[in-house]
Coordinates of C-alpha atoms and ligand atoms in Angstrom, one line a residue:
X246 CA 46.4 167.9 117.2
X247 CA 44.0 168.4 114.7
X248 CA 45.3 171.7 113.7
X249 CA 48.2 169.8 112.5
X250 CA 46.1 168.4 109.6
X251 CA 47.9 167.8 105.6
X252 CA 50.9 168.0 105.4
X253 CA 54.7 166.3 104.4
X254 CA 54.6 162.0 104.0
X255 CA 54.6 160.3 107.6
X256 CA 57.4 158.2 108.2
X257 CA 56.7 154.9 109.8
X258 CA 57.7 153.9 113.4
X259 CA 58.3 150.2 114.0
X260 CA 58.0 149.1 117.6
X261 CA 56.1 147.8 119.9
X262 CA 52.5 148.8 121.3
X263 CA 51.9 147.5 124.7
X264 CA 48.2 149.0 125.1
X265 CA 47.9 147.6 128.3
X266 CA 50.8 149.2 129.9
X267 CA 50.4 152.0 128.4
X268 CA 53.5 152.3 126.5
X269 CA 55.4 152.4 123.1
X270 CA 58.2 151.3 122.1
X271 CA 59.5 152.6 119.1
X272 CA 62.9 150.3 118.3
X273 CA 62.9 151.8 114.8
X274 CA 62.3 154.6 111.8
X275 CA 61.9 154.8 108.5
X276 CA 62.2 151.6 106.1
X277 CA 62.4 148.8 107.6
X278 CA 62.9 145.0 106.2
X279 CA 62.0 143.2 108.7
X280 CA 59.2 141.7 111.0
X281 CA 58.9 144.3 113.4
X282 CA 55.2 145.6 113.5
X283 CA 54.3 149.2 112.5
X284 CA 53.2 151.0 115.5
X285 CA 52.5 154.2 113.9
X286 CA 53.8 157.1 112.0
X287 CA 55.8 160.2 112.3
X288 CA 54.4 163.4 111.5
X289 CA 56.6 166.2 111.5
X290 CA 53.3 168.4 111.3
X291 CA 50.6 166.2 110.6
X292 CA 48.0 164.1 112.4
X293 CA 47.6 161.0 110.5
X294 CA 43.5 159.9 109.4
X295 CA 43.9 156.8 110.7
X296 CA 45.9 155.2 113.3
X297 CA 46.1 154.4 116.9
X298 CA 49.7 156.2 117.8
X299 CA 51.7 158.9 116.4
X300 CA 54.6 161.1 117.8
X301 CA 54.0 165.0 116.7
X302 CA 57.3 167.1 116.0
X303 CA 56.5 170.7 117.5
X304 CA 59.3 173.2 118.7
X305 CA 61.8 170.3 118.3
X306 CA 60.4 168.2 120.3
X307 CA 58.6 165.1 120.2
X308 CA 55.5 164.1 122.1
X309 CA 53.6 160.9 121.3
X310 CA 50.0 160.1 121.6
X311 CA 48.3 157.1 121.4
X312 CA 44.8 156.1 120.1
X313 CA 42.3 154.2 122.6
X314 CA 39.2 154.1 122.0
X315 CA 39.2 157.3 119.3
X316 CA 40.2 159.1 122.3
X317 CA 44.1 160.2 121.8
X318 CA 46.5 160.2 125.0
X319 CA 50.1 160.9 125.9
X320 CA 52.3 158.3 126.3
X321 CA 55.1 157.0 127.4
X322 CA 57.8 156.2 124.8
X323 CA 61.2 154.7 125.0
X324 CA 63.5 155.6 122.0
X325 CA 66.3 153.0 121.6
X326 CA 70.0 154.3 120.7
X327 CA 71.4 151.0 119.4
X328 CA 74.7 151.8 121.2
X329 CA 72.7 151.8 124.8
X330 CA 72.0 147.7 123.9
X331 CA 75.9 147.2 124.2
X332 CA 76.7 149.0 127.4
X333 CA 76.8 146.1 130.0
X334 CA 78.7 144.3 127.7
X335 CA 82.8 144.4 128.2
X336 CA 83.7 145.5 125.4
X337 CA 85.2 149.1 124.8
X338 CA 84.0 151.5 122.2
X339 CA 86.3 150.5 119.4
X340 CA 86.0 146.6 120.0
X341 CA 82.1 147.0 119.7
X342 CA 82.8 149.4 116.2
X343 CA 85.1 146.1 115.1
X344 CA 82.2 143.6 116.5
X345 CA 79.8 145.8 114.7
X346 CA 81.5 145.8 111.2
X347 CA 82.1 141.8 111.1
X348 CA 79.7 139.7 109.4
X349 CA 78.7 136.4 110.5
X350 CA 77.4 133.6 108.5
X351 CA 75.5 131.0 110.3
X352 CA 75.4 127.0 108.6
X353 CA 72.2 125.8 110.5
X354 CA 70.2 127.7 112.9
X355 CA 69.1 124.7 115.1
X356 CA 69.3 124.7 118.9
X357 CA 73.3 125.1 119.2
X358 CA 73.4 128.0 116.0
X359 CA 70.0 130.0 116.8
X360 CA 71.6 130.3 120.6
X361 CA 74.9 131.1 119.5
X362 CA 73.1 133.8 116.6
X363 CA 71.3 135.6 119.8
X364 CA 73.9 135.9 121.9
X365 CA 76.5 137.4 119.5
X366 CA 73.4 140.1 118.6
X367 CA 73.9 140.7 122.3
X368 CA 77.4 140.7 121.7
X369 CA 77.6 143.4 119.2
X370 CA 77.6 141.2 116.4
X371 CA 75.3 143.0 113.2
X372 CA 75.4 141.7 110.2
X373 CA 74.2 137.9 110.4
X374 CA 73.2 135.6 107.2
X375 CA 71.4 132.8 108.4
X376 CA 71.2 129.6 105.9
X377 CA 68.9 126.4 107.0
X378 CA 66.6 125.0 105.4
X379 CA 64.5 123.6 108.1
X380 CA 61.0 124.3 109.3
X381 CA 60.7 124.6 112.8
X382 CA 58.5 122.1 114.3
X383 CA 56.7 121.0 117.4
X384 CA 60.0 119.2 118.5
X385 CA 61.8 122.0 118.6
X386 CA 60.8 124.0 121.1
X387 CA 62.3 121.7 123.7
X388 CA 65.7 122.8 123.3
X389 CA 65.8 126.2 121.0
X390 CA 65.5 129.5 121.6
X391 CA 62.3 130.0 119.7
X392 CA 58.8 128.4 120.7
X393 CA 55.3 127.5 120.2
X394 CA 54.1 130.8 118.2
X395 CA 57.0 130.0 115.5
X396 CA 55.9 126.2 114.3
X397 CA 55.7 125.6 111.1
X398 CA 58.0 128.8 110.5
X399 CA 61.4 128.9 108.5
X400 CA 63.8 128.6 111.2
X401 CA 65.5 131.1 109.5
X402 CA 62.7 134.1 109.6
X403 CA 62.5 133.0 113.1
X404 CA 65.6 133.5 114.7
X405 CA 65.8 136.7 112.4
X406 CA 62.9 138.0 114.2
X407 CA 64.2 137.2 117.6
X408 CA 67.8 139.0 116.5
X409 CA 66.0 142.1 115.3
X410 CA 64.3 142.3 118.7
X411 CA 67.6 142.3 120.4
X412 CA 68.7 145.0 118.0
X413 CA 66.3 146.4 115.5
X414 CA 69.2 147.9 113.4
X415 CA 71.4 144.4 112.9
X416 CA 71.1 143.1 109.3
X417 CA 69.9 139.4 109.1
X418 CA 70.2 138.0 105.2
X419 CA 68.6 134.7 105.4
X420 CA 68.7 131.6 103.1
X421 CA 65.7 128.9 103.6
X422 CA 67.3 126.6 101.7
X423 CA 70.4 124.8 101.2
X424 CA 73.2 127.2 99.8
X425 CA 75.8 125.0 99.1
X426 CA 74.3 123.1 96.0
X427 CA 73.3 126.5 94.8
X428 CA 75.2 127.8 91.3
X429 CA 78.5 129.4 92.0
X430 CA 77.0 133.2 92.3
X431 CA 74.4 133.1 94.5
X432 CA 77.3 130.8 96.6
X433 CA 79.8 133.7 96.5
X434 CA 77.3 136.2 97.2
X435 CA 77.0 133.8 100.7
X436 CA 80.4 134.1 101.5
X437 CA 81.3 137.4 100.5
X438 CA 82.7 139.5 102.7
X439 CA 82.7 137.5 105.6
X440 CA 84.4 137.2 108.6
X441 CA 83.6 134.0 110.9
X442 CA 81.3 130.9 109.5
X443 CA 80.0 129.3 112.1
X444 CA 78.5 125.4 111.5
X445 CA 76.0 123.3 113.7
X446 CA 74.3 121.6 111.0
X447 CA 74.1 118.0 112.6
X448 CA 75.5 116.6 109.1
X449 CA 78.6 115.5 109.0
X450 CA 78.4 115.6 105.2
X451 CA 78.0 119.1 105.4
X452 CA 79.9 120.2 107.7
X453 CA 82.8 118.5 105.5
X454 CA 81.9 120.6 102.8
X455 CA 81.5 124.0 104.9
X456 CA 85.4 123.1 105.9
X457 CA 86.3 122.8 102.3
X458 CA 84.7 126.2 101.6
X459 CA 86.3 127.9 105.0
X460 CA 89.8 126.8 103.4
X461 CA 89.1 127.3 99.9
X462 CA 88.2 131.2 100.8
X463 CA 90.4 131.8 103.4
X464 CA 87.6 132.1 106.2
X465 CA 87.8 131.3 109.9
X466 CA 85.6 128.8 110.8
X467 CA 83.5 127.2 114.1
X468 CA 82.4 124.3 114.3
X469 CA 80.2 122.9 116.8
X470 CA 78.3 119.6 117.5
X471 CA 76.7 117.5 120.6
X472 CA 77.4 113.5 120.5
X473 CA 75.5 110.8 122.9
X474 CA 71.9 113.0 123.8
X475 CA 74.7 116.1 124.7
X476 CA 76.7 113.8 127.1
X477 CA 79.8 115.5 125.5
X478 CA 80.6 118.1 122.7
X479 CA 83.0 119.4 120.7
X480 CA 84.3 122.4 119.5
X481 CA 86.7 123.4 116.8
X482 CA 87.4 126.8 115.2
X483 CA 89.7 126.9 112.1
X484 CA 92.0 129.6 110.8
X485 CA 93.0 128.2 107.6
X486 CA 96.9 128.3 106.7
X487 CA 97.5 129.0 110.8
X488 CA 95.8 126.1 112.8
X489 CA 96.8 122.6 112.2
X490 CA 93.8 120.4 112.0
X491 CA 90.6 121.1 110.5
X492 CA 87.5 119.7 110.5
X493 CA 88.2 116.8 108.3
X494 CA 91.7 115.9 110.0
X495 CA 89.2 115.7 112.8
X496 CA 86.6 113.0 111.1
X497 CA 89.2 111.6 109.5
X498 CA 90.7 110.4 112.1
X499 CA 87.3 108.5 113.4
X500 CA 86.9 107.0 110.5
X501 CA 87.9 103.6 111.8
X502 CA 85.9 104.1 114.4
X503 CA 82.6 104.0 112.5
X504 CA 83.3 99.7 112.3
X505 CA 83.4 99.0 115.5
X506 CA 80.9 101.4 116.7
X507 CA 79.3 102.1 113.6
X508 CA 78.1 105.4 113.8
X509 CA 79.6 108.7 115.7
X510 CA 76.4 109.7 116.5
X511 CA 75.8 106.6 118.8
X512 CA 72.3 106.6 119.1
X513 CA 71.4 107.9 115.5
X514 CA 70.6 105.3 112.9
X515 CA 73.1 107.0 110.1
X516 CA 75.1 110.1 110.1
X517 CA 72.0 111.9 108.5
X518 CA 69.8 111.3 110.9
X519 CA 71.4 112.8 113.5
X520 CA 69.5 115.8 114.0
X521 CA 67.0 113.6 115.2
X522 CA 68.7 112.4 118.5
X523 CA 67.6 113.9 122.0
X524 CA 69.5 115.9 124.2
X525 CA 69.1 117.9 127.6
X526 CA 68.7 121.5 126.7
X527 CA 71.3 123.0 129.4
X528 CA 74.0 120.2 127.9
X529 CA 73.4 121.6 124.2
X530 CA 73.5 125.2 125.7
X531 CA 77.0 124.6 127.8
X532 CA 78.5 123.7 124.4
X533 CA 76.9 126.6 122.7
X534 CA 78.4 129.0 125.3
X535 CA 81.8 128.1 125.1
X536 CA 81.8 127.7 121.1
X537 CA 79.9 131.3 121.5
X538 CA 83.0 132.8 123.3
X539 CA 85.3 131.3 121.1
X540 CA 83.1 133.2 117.9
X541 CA 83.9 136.6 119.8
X542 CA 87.5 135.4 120.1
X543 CA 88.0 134.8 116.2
X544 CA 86.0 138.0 115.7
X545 CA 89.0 140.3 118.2
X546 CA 91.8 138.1 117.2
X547 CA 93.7 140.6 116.2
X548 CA 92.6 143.6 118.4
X549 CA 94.3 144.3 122.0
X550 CA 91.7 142.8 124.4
X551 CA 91.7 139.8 126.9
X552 CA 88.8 137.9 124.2
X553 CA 91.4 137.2 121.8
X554 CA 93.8 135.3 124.0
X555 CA 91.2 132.5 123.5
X556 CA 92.9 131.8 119.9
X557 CA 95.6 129.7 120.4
X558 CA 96.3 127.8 117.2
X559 CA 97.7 124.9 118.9
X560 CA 95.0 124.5 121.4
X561 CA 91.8 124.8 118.6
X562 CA 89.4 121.7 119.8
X563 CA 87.9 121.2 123.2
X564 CA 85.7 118.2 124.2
X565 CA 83.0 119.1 126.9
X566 CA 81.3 116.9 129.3
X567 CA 77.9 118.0 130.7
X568 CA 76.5 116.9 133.1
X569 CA 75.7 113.1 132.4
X570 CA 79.4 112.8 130.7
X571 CA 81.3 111.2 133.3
X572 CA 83.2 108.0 131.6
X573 CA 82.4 108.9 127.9
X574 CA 84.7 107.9 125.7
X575 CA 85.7 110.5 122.4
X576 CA 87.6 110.2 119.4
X577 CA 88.6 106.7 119.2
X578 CA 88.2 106.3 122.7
X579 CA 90.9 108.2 123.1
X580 CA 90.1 110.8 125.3
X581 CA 87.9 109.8 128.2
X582 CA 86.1 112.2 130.2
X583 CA 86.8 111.5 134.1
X584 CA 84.2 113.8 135.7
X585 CA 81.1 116.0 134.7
X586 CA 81.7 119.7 133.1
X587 CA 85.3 118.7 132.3
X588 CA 86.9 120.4 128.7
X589 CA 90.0 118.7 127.5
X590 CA 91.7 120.7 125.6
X591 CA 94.3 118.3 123.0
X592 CA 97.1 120.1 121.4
X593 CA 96.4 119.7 118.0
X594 CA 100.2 120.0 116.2
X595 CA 99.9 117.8 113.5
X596 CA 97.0 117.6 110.5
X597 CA 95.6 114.0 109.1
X598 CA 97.8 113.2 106.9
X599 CA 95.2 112.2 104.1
X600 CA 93.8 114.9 104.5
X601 CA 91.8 116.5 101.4
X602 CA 91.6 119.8 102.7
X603 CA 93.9 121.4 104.5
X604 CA 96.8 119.2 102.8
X605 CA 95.8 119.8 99.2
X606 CA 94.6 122.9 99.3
X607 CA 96.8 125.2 100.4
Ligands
ZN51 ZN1 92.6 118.9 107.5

């Protein structure tokens, strides 16, 4: 090794060092942006001075060493093709090069979002931005797919870092802070070139005005929320000009229904405070699931596969019961769930006639 001494610049390996097990992961080369740790470097003819691992390039091929102790030893080391993450998945070659060119823009990374975010990284999905504001707190880690070691983290650099460990090569543009009240070009720079919005926010308010931006640029949209400590969900994906109702029609046709009962929310003390209510983590997570096949629908809607048959524009809400759902009532009590794990599916043929987005803007 040491004979290899001076020479070209080192290129960095990103990775993971499991010292213990005596093994090396290297998940990535080169530049990275992320929060992947630096295992070592890459000399194509070089030892590096300082360092605990390094791969050497001899003959065309690559054996890596590993510092211990100032005493260097071969090791083990798994290079990842990106494609290999994929191949359990169902999807063909060319559905996982369309998955892998679609960008994804996620309104709130909370429990339902930062679950849905994952699981499309183990979709295929690579190009995520992530907007939310929020810290991640103490709370949190009850029912979301990060945990103790990320408290007082954005939620945002969190679930970036747990996407990048899925695939190391996605790229996750994130936005601490709330994009929507930002000036018009830093907003269009959020929404350009974008294929799906998905929105879990837990605001009403906000997810009004993520609608209003779906149909004034023409993007589909998926949006997803629990009610009653996850007793029931609800998912609706939009395809403005093609489905009938949006997310509006949707609110605006409970409006009455917040006198009598006051809130939507039920147990919330105002529509803002929502985020605040409790909820069994599997009940948020059946929601998530099925508003997480729905995303990989919109994304293949227009390709050959069995995926986009899930896009029916007639058919574009579905309430969920979970497990405690039995006898909840929905949307001015007038669906009723009769049984637990039940999705009703209403056709959904005509918009709300009042309307302000999908009836004015198009
Ligand atoms: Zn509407």
């Amino acid at each position: 090794l040491h004979s290899l001494e001076k020479s070209s610049k080192p290129v960095n390996l990103y990775g993971h060092l499991r010292k213990n097990e005596k093994l090396c992961y290297v998940l990535a080369a080169g530049v990275m942006n992320h929060d992947l740790p630096c295992i070592g470097k890459l000399y194509s003819d070089n030892l590096p001075a300082e360092g605990y691992f390094c791969g050497l390039l001899k003959d065309d091929e690559i054996t890596f060493h590993v510092n211990i102790k100032k005493q260097w030893h071969k090791a083990d080391v798994v290079i990842v093709d990106d494609n290999d993450i994929y191949k359990r998945t169902p999807f063909s070659s060319n559905l996982l090069d369309v998955l892998g060119k679609t960008r994804v823009v996620f309104f709130g990374v909370g429990s339902v979002g930062s679950r849905i975010a994952l699981g499309l990284a183990r979709s295929g999905i690579k190009n995520f931005r992530l907007i939310d504001p929020d810290i991640f707190s103490v709370e949190n880690v009850a029912r979301h797919v990060c945990d103790m070691t990320d408290v007082g983290r954005y939620k945002v650099t969190a679930v970036r870092e747990r996407i990048l460990r899925i695939n190391p090569q996605a790229q996750v543009e994130i936005f601490p802070y709330d994009i929507l009240s930002q000036r018009d070009k830093t907003k269009n720079n959020a929404f350009s070139d974008v294929h799906l919005i998905i929105a879990s926010t837990d605001r009403k308010s906000v997810q009004l005005r993520i609608n209003n931006e779906c149909y004034h640029r023409s993007i589909p949209g998926l949006f997803v929320g629990c009610y009653d400590e996850a007793r029931a969900g609800e998912v609706l994906f939009i395809l403005p000009g093609i489905t009938k109702v949006c997310y509006e029609c949707l609110r605006g046709g409970t409006r009455q229904q917040e006198k009598s009962r006051q809130y939507d929310y039920s147990t919330a003390k105002s529509h803002e405070d929502y985020e605040g209510e409790p909820g069994l983590n599997a009940a948020i997570n059946q929601v998530s699931d099925i508003a997480e096949q729905h995303a990989i629908a919109l994304l293949l809607r227009n390709e050959q596969c069995e995926m986009s048959r899930l896009i029916k524009p007639h058919n574009n809400l579905l309430f969920i019961s979970s497990g405690l759902g039995e006898g909840f009532y929905y949307l001015r009590d007038a669906y009723c769930f009769t049984k637990s794990f039940e999705v009703i599916q209403p056709i959904m043929k005509e918009p709300w006639t009042n309307c302000s987005t999908c009836q004015k803007s198009l």
